[in-house]
Amino acid sequence: MTHPAATSAPGRLALAERFLHYAPAPESRSIVDIRPAYGLFIDGAFVEGDGERFSTINPADEKVLAEVTSANAADVDRAVVAARRASERVWSATPGTERAKYLFRIARLIQERGRELAVLETLDNGKPIKESRDFDVPAAAAHFFYYAGWADKLEYAGYGPTVRPRGVVGQVIPWNFPLLMLAWKIAPALATGNTVVLKPAETTPLSALLFAEICQQADLPPGVVNILTGAGETGRLLVEHEGIDKVAFTGSTQVGKAIARAIAGTGTGLTLELGGKAANIVYDDAPIDETVEGIVNGIFFNQGHVCCAGSRLLVQESIAEEVVERLQRRLSTLRLGDPLDKNTDIGAINSQAQLDRIRELTAAGEAEGAQRWSATCELPERGYWFAPTVFTDVSQAHRIASEEVFGPVLSVLTFRTPDEAIAKANNTPYGLSAGIWTDKGSRILWTADRLRAGVVWANTFNQFDPSSPFGGYKESGYGREGGRHGLEPYLALATEVDAA
Amino acid sequence: MMAKSGSAANAPETRLEARKTYKLFIGGKFPRSESGRSYVISDRSGRFLANVAQGSRKDARDAVVAARAAFPNWSGATAYNRGQVLYRVAEVMEGRRAQFVDEVSALEGIGRKEAERAVGAAVDRWIWYAGWSDKIAQIVGGANPVAGPYFNLSVPEPTGVVAVLAPQDSALLGLVSVIAPVIVTGNSAIVIASEERPLPAITLSEALATSDVPSGVVNVLTGRTAEIAEHLATHEDVNGLDLTGAPGDLVTSLAAAAAGTLKRLWAPSPGAPTPDWLSVPGIGRMTAFLETKTVWHPKGQ
């Protein structure tokens, strides 16, 4: 693990040293008040659950943040019953204009408590405060703002003049963007008139519990939103509950397939947003500096815990050496450490289990013959950390080129012709996202047409907006979240059966 | 001590209120008419309410300059930002409900309950249109499947400066119902308030001035509708004209005047019934003042 900047260029070393000597600039944790223990949020109130308690920890120092409750079968049942009651007695009869106003209130409350939510998210997840503060939380508020406006305009959405809600929705979300994934799930569900039972991830339940308080502050009718904490078993009980009309899941492809299997034949609706192994294609005429920044953002944003991360870099052969050299130089300036420090670029890995997974796959990469390079940076003693890592000489058969690492690890492959780039990019069971870097507009569009991926970024990466649909092809799942398209899964559309 | 309490006992039961001066709203400021004219506004029973500025040709021209100056930044703001600004107007209006109810009740000659309903609907109308800011492009724009190797995308864009003749009957709800659809898409507006019921328009201007609506995006003129409208209908830097509040006998002549610069027009059909302002609007008032831009780009290696 040599440091190219350290060995080849004293000027660059001086630059790197200057970066390293930034004074600490930690965001204060005092803004957020974490309770010692949390119950479940059912029917508008926090209640003691029947299940076991478990701890949620700060992955940056492994200290316990709070005790939370694992919802069991009886708890799931109570929440679904509350959601059904709210659906039938209150929410389905609430006019769209009034539903809209509840959602606008929620958007405003998220904005008002934005810093508090950001600090809490960073503590529970390990992501840098600059990301939770400048991305996760504002994007979550924007999502509620966007779907608020749809609540009384559904007849314009293009799904027919007589759209109805599905009823009670069961939602299970991952740990990589806890609050934002909650917003992606709850905002369109409520806008379309459904009620919700949501389970946040086992390792990141706290922002969802704070969101429950926000629902109370908004005077949202009891039972419209219910939050159940717990692990995989709670999620399984929820999505398989017979009172659920529609399931929305974001997480691993493996669990997504298990859900699809479990609810097969029940008539329950399902949308899945699963794993990815995005190709980030760099043509030889790409603007090199912007491209390097884009590659870094594509894979190292949120420690690479991003399902649409640009984890397979496909570089045209003639510029591969230069791109990799510049990439390594840029990665040497990233600051890894205290997620609450406003200068931190790379935070903590979310859990021991995820760190083990990343270590296993990177070890396999070395064993299979790829060349590993990791940025030299001091890793804190406590907590879960992994230095930004790049593999070169990667073949398509390597595990690091085909399996989702979900960490700060980039695999570099090369191509000679555009057709070869397309073939390699599509050579994966996944199809969530892709990137294209070139100065030529016609080539962007030619390439985009041929990529089997749900989101294609050109000369940019990891862009998200509430008005833009997101979701995958193939085994990255089905259904879209965001935009006008994100309404459809939550609506019961008229069919031939209605006419019969 | 006795003398003091004695004088307090002689004080009037209610204090004398400081009445508001109703002025124009141009470029974020509240000027009097440059003409120095004003006219009397009374309630339905003939009781004096206020002297209101009687806007002139020069005031209208100043308003066009302000609206034009505001257009680049307002139309260039993100749809999300414009949506939040409109929602903010609703929040600020909500806090002034009582004042609006007083004015609407006095001017429209309706009871408080009915006035409250109209004011509530006016607040909700801002919210309804706020939600359209980032959706209208998804409804009236989109990819066109042309038969060839081309990317082809149509997007709506605001037409520019729009002059709006506010309805004469519905002093607040009708007013909001014609302003919000014009500005939500990025146009800037010059509004001629209801001639005999202009007070809520000025109070609304005060809400707009404190709602993050940039100066010049909405300009409000009070005065004689026929007089001011003629100048705006022929003004070369006005791109659109909404004749909702035009006196019936003037619709044809104003529309003909607007034809001189091919202004985009929203005009009531001859003999059309008075709009029911409480009903949910369609999207016509937005699309009337939108252009469609279509972009082509080739696809190929």
PDB file of N, CA and C in Angstrom, chain A residues 97-98 101 104-105 108 111 138 141-142 145-146 149-150 152-153 156-157 418-419 440-443 445-446 449 467-468 483-484, chain B residues 80 83-85 87-88 91 94 120 124 127-132 134-135 138-139 150-151 280-283 297-301:
ATOM      1  N   THR A  97     -56.836  17.986  -0.721  1.00  0.00           N
ATOM      2  CA  THR A  97     -56.274  19.282  -0.298  1.00  0.00           C
ATOM      3  C   THR A  97     -55.832  19.231   1.155  1.00  0.00           C
ATOM      4  N   GLU A  98     -56.575  18.498   1.977  1.00  0.00           N
ATOM      5  CA  GLU A  98     -56.213  18.421   3.394  1.00  0.00           C
ATOM      6  C   GLU A  98     -55.015  17.480   3.590  1.00  0.00           C
ATOM      7  N   LYS A 101     -52.002  19.397   2.860  1.00  0.00           N
ATOM      8  CA  LYS A 101     -51.558  20.325   3.901  1.00  0.00           C
ATOM      9  C   LYS A 101     -50.833  19.618   5.045  1.00  0.00           C
ATOM     10  N   PHE A 104     -47.358  19.132   3.601  1.00  0.00           N
ATOM     11  CA  PHE A 104     -46.590  20.388   3.629  1.00  0.00           C
ATOM     12  C   PHE A 104     -46.118  20.679   5.054  1.00  0.00           C
ATOM     13  N   ARG A 105     -46.980  20.432   6.019  1.00  0.00           N
ATOM     14  CA  ARG A 105     -46.575  20.638   7.418  1.00  0.00           C
ATOM     15  C   ARG A 105     -45.368  19.780   7.765  1.00  0.00           C
ATOM     16  N   ARG A 108     -42.229  21.146   6.302  1.00  0.00           N
ATOM     17  CA  ARG A 108     -41.761  22.303   7.069  1.00  0.00           C
ATOM     18  C   ARG A 108     -41.141  21.882   8.400  1.00  0.00           C
ATOM     19  N   GLN A 111     -37.747  20.687   7.829  1.00  0.00           N
ATOM     20  CA  GLN A 111     -36.836  21.822   7.619  1.00  0.00           C
ATOM     21  C   GLN A 111     -36.507  22.497   8.947  1.00  0.00           C
ATOM     22  N   PRO A 138     -32.249  17.848   3.706  1.00  0.00           N
ATOM     23  CA  PRO A 138     -32.977  18.697   2.750  1.00  0.00           C
ATOM     24  C   PRO A 138     -33.700  17.898   1.675  1.00  0.00           C
ATOM     25  N   ALA A 141     -36.967  16.606   3.131  1.00  0.00           N
ATOM     26  CA  ALA A 141     -37.985  17.668   3.194  1.00  0.00           C
ATOM     27  C   ALA A 141     -38.536  17.942   1.803  1.00  0.00           C
ATOM     28  N   ALA A 142     -37.653  18.011   0.824  1.00  0.00           N
ATOM     29  CA  ALA A 142     -38.073  18.299  -0.556  1.00  0.00           C
ATOM     30  C   ALA A 142     -39.018  17.217  -1.068  1.00  0.00           C
ATOM     31  N   PHE A 145     -42.361  17.858   0.294  1.00  0.00           N
ATOM     32  CA  PHE A 145     -42.883  19.043  -0.373  1.00  0.00           C
ATOM     33  C   PHE A 145     -43.439  18.670  -1.743  1.00  0.00           C
ATOM     34  N   TYR A 146     -42.673  17.873  -2.477  1.00  0.00           N
ATOM     35  CA  TYR A 146     -43.087  17.486  -3.835  1.00  0.00           C
ATOM     36  C   TYR A 146     -44.375  16.665  -3.792  1.00  0.00           C
ATOM     37  N   GLY A 149     -47.832  18.292  -3.030  1.00  0.00           N
ATOM     38  CA  GLY A 149     -48.514  18.915  -4.154  1.00  0.00           C
ATOM     39  C   GLY A 149     -49.310  17.937  -5.012  1.00  0.00           C
ATOM     40  N   TRP A 150     -48.923  16.666  -4.974  1.00  0.00           N
ATOM     41  CA  TRP A 150     -49.656  15.676  -5.770  1.00  0.00           C
ATOM     42  C   TRP A 150     -50.980  15.255  -5.126  1.00  0.00           C
ATOM     43  N   ASP A 152     -53.644  16.470  -4.108  1.00  0.00           N
ATOM     44  CA  ASP A 152     -54.933  16.939  -4.637  1.00  0.00           C
ATOM     45  C   ASP A 152     -54.894  17.116  -6.161  1.00  0.00           C
ATOM     46  N   LYS A 153     -53.943  16.433  -6.805  1.00  0.00           N
ATOM     47  CA  LYS A 153     -53.832  16.557  -8.268  1.00  0.00           C
ATOM     48  C   LYS A 153     -53.693  15.198  -8.939  1.00  0.00           C
ATOM     49  N   TYR A 156     -54.449  14.301 -12.517  1.00  0.00           N
ATOM     50  CA  TYR A 156     -53.576  14.783 -13.582  1.00  0.00           C
ATOM     51  C   TYR A 156     -52.350  13.889 -13.806  1.00  0.00           C
ATOM     52  N   ALA A 157     -52.204  12.869 -12.973  1.00  0.00           N
ATOM     53  CA  ALA A 157     -50.941  12.121 -12.973  1.00  0.00           C
ATOM     54  C   ALA A 157     -50.821  11.151 -14.137  1.00  0.00           C
ATOM     55  N   PRO A 418     -16.923   1.535 -28.087  1.00  0.00           N
ATOM     56  CA  PRO A 418     -18.202   1.774 -27.423  1.00  0.00           C
ATOM     57  C   PRO A 418     -19.032   0.507 -27.278  1.00  0.00           C
ATOM     58  N   ASP A 419     -19.020  -0.357 -28.293  1.00  0.00           N
ATOM     59  CA  ASP A 419     -19.805  -1.592 -28.196  1.00  0.00           C
ATOM     60  C   ASP A 419     -19.311  -2.476 -27.054  1.00  0.00           C
ATOM     61  N   LYS A 440     -19.156  14.311 -26.027  1.00  0.00           N
ATOM     62  CA  LYS A 440     -19.989  14.236 -27.217  1.00  0.00           C
ATOM     63  C   LYS A 440     -21.437  13.891 -26.851  1.00  0.00           C
ATOM     64  N   GLY A 441     -22.322  14.836 -27.083  1.00  0.00           N
ATOM     65  CA  GLY A 441     -23.719  14.643 -26.706  1.00  0.00           C
ATOM     66  C   GLY A 441     -24.361  13.452 -27.390  1.00  0.00           C
ATOM     67  N   SER A 442     -24.099  13.286 -28.672  1.00  0.00           N
ATOM     68  CA  SER A 442     -24.735  12.191 -29.408  1.00  0.00           C
ATOM     69  C   SER A 442     -24.287  10.836 -28.863  1.00  0.00           C
ATOM     70  N   ARG A 443     -23.052  10.782 -28.373  1.00  0.00           N
ATOM     71  CA  ARG A 443     -22.554   9.526 -27.813  1.00  0.00           C
ATOM     72  C   ARG A 443     -23.196   9.227 -26.457  1.00  0.00           C
ATOM     73  N   LEU A 445     -26.253   9.965 -25.665  1.00  0.00           N
ATOM     74  CA  LEU A 445     -27.609   9.470 -25.927  1.00  0.00           C
ATOM     75  C   LEU A 445     -27.577   8.080 -26.557  1.00  0.00           C
ATOM     76  N   TRP A 446     -26.594   7.825 -27.420  1.00  0.00           N
ATOM     77  CA  TRP A 446     -26.428   6.498 -28.027  1.00  0.00           C
ATOM     78  C   TRP A 446     -26.162   5.467 -26.931  1.00  0.00           C
ATOM     79  N   ASP A 449     -29.208   4.843 -24.575  1.00  0.00           N
ATOM     80  CA  ASP A 449     -30.223   3.989 -25.200  1.00  0.00           C
ATOM     81  C   ASP A 449     -29.912   2.507 -25.028  1.00  0.00           C
ATOM     82  N   SER A 467     -38.625  15.022  -8.084  1.00  0.00           N
ATOM     83  CA  SER A 467     -39.447  14.976  -9.295  1.00  0.00           C
ATOM     84  C   SER A 467     -38.944  13.941 -10.297  1.00  0.00           C
ATOM     85  N   SER A 468     -37.819  13.295  -9.987  1.00  0.00           N
ATOM     86  CA  SER A 468     -37.210  12.372 -10.950  1.00  0.00           C
ATOM     87  C   SER A 468     -37.369  10.922 -10.497  1.00  0.00           C
ATOM     88  N   GLY A 483     -40.960  11.282  -8.429  1.00  0.00           N
ATOM     89  CA  GLY A 483     -41.632  11.817  -9.608  1.00  0.00           C
ATOM     90  C   GLY A 483     -43.069  11.361  -9.743  1.00  0.00           C
ATOM     91  N   ARG A 484     -43.627  11.673 -10.902  1.00  0.00           N
ATOM     92  CA  ARG A 484     -44.989  11.267 -11.220  1.00  0.00           C
ATOM     93  C   ARG A 484     -45.076   9.742 -11.198  1.00  0.00           C
TER      94      ARG A 484
ATOM     95  N   TYR B  80     -38.791  24.144  -7.486  1.00  0.00           N
ATOM     96  CA  TYR B  80     -38.905  23.841  -6.052  1.00  0.00           C
ATOM     97  C   TYR B  80     -38.914  25.135  -5.245  1.00  0.00           C
ATOM     98  N   GLY B  83     -42.137  27.020  -5.710  1.00  0.00           N
ATOM     99  CA  GLY B  83     -43.200  26.340  -4.966  1.00  0.00           C
ATOM    100  C   GLY B  83     -43.158  26.698  -3.493  1.00  0.00           C
ATOM    101  N   GLN B  84     -41.948  26.731  -2.942  1.00  0.00           N
ATOM    102  CA  GLN B  84     -41.821  27.073  -1.518  1.00  0.00           C
ATOM    103  C   GLN B  84     -42.223  28.510  -1.259  1.00  0.00           C
ATOM    104  N   VAL B  85     -41.915  29.403  -2.204  1.00  0.00           N
ATOM    105  CA  VAL B  85     -42.281  30.812  -2.044  1.00  0.00           C
ATOM    106  C   VAL B  85     -43.807  30.953  -2.042  1.00  0.00           C
ATOM    107  N   TYR B  87     -45.952  28.688  -1.234  1.00  0.00           N
ATOM    108  CA  TYR B  87     -46.459  28.101   0.009  1.00  0.00           C
ATOM    109  C   TYR B  87     -46.275  29.079   1.173  1.00  0.00           C
ATOM    110  N   ARG B  88     -45.173  29.802   1.132  1.00  0.00           N
ATOM    111  CA  ARG B  88     -44.902  30.801   2.164  1.00  0.00           C
ATOM    112  C   ARG B  88     -45.976  31.905   2.147  1.00  0.00           C
ATOM    113  N   GLU B  91     -48.777  30.662   4.105  1.00  0.00           N
ATOM    114  CA  GLU B  91     -48.500  30.727   5.553  1.00  0.00           C
ATOM    115  C   GLU B  91     -48.704  32.140   6.089  1.00  0.00           C
ATOM    116  N   GLU B  94     -52.353  33.218   6.116  1.00  0.00           N
ATOM    117  CA  GLU B  94     -53.093  32.549   7.195  1.00  0.00           C
ATOM    118  C   GLU B  94     -53.049  33.394   8.467  1.00  0.00           C
ATOM    119  N   GLY B 120     -60.297  31.378   3.503  1.00  0.00           N
ATOM    120  CA  GLY B 120     -59.679  30.051   3.637  1.00  0.00           C
ATOM    121  C   GLY B 120     -59.399  29.437   2.276  1.00  0.00           C
ATOM    122  N   ASP B 124     -55.839  28.283   0.562  1.00  0.00           N
ATOM    123  CA  ASP B 124     -55.662  26.949  -0.033  1.00  0.00           C
ATOM    124  C   ASP B 124     -55.317  27.016  -1.522  1.00  0.00           C
ATOM    125  N   ILE B 127     -51.744  27.213  -1.958  1.00  0.00           N
ATOM    126  CA  ILE B 127     -51.125  25.905  -1.708  1.00  0.00           C
ATOM    127  C   ILE B 127     -51.329  24.998  -2.914  1.00  0.00           C
ATOM    128  N   TRP B 128     -52.527  25.062  -3.500  1.00  0.00           N
ATOM    129  CA  TRP B 128     -52.805  24.229  -4.681  1.00  0.00           C
ATOM    130  C   TRP B 128     -51.837  24.566  -5.806  1.00  0.00           C
ATOM    131  N   TYR B 129     -51.667  25.851  -6.053  1.00  0.00           N
ATOM    132  CA  TYR B 129     -50.756  26.240  -7.126  1.00  0.00           C
ATOM    133  C   TYR B 129     -49.293  26.015  -6.738  1.00  0.00           C
ATOM    134  N   ALA B 130     -48.950  26.171  -5.460  1.00  0.00           N
ATOM    135  CA  ALA B 130     -47.568  25.897  -5.027  1.00  0.00           C
ATOM    136  C   ALA B 130     -47.177  24.496  -5.449  1.00  0.00           C
ATOM    137  N   GLY B 131     -48.098  23.564  -5.287  1.00  0.00           N
ATOM    138  CA  GLY B 131     -47.821  22.177  -5.655  1.00  0.00           C
ATOM    139  C   GLY B 131     -47.630  21.969  -7.147  1.00  0.00           C
ATOM    140  N   TRP B 132     -48.123  22.889  -7.947  1.00  0.00           N
ATOM    141  CA  TRP B 132     -47.973  22.744  -9.398  1.00  0.00           C
ATOM    142  C   TRP B 132     -46.583  23.124  -9.895  1.00  0.00           C
ATOM    143  N   ASP B 134     -43.497  22.280  -9.558  1.00  0.00           N
ATOM    144  CA  ASP B 134     -42.578  21.274 -10.082  1.00  0.00           C
ATOM    145  C   ASP B 134     -43.323  20.102 -10.726  1.00  0.00           C
ATOM    146  N   LYS B 135     -44.568  20.316 -11.094  1.00  0.00           N
ATOM    147  CA  LYS B 135     -45.329  19.235 -11.741  1.00  0.00           C
ATOM    148  C   LYS B 135     -45.862  19.607 -13.116  1.00  0.00           C
ATOM    149  N   GLN B 138     -44.175  18.184 -15.968  1.00  0.00           N
ATOM    150  CA  GLN B 138     -44.340  16.745 -16.129  1.00  0.00           C
ATOM    151  C   GLN B 138     -45.685  16.407 -16.769  1.00  0.00           C
ATOM    152  N   ILE B 139     -46.601  17.375 -16.758  1.00  0.00           N
ATOM    153  CA  ILE B 139     -47.928  17.141 -17.335  1.00  0.00           C
ATOM    154  C   ILE B 139     -47.985  17.648 -18.769  1.00  0.00           C
ATOM    155  N   TYR B 150     -33.021  10.536 -32.725  1.00  0.00           N
ATOM    156  CA  TYR B 150     -32.944  11.835 -32.065  1.00  0.00           C
ATOM    157  C   TYR B 150     -33.569  11.785 -30.685  1.00  0.00           C
ATOM    158  N   PHE B 151     -32.949  12.484 -29.804  1.00  0.00           N
ATOM    159  CA  PHE B 151     -33.538  12.799 -28.513  1.00  0.00           C
ATOM    160  C   PHE B 151     -34.421  14.022 -28.752  1.00  0.00           C
ATOM    161  N   VAL B 280     -62.508  23.884  -7.750  1.00  0.00           N
ATOM    162  CA  VAL B 280     -61.090  23.598  -8.016  1.00  0.00           C
ATOM    163  C   VAL B 280     -60.769  24.028  -9.447  1.00  0.00           C
ATOM    164  N   PRO B 281     -59.727  24.833  -9.611  1.00  0.00           N
ATOM    165  CA  PRO B 281     -59.395  25.303 -10.956  1.00  0.00           C
ATOM    166  C   PRO B 281     -58.801  24.182 -11.811  1.00  0.00           C
ATOM    167  N   GLY B 282     -58.809  24.378 -13.093  1.00  0.00           N
ATOM    168  CA  GLY B 282     -58.053  23.494 -13.979  1.00  0.00           C
ATOM    169  C   GLY B 282     -56.663  24.062 -14.186  1.00  0.00           C
ATOM    170  N   ILE B 283     -55.967  23.579 -15.228  1.00  0.00           N
ATOM    171  CA  ILE B 283     -54.600  24.057 -15.449  1.00  0.00           C
ATOM    172  C   ILE B 283     -54.542  25.119 -16.548  1.00  0.00           C
ATOM    173  N   HIS B 297     -31.732  16.564 -30.356  1.00  0.00           N
ATOM    174  CA  HIS B 297     -30.290  16.274 -30.305  1.00  0.00           C
ATOM    175  C   HIS B 297     -30.068  14.901 -30.929  1.00  0.00           C
ATOM    176  N   PRO B 298     -29.058  14.786 -31.825  1.00  0.00           N
ATOM    177  CA  PRO B 298     -28.840  13.471 -32.456  1.00  0.00           C
ATOM    178  C   PRO B 298     -28.266  12.456 -31.483  1.00  0.00           C
ATOM    179  N   LYS B 299     -28.490  11.179 -31.818  1.00  0.00           N
ATOM    180  CA  LYS B 299     -27.900  10.084 -31.061  1.00  0.00           C
ATOM    181  C   LYS B 299     -26.946   9.330 -31.989  1.00  0.00           C
ATOM    182  N   GLY B 300     -25.775   8.954 -31.500  1.00  0.00           N
ATOM    183  CA  GLY B 300     -24.852   8.189 -32.337  1.00  0.00           C
ATOM    184  C   GLY B 300     -23.504   8.053 -31.679  1.00  0.00           C
ATOM    185  N   GLN B 301     -22.730   7.092 -32.123  1.00  0.00           N
ATOM    186  CA  GLN B 301     -21.418   6.857 -31.517  1.00  0.00           C
ATOM    187  C   GLN B 301     -20.480   8.037 -31.732  1.00  0.00           C
TER     188      GLN B 301
END
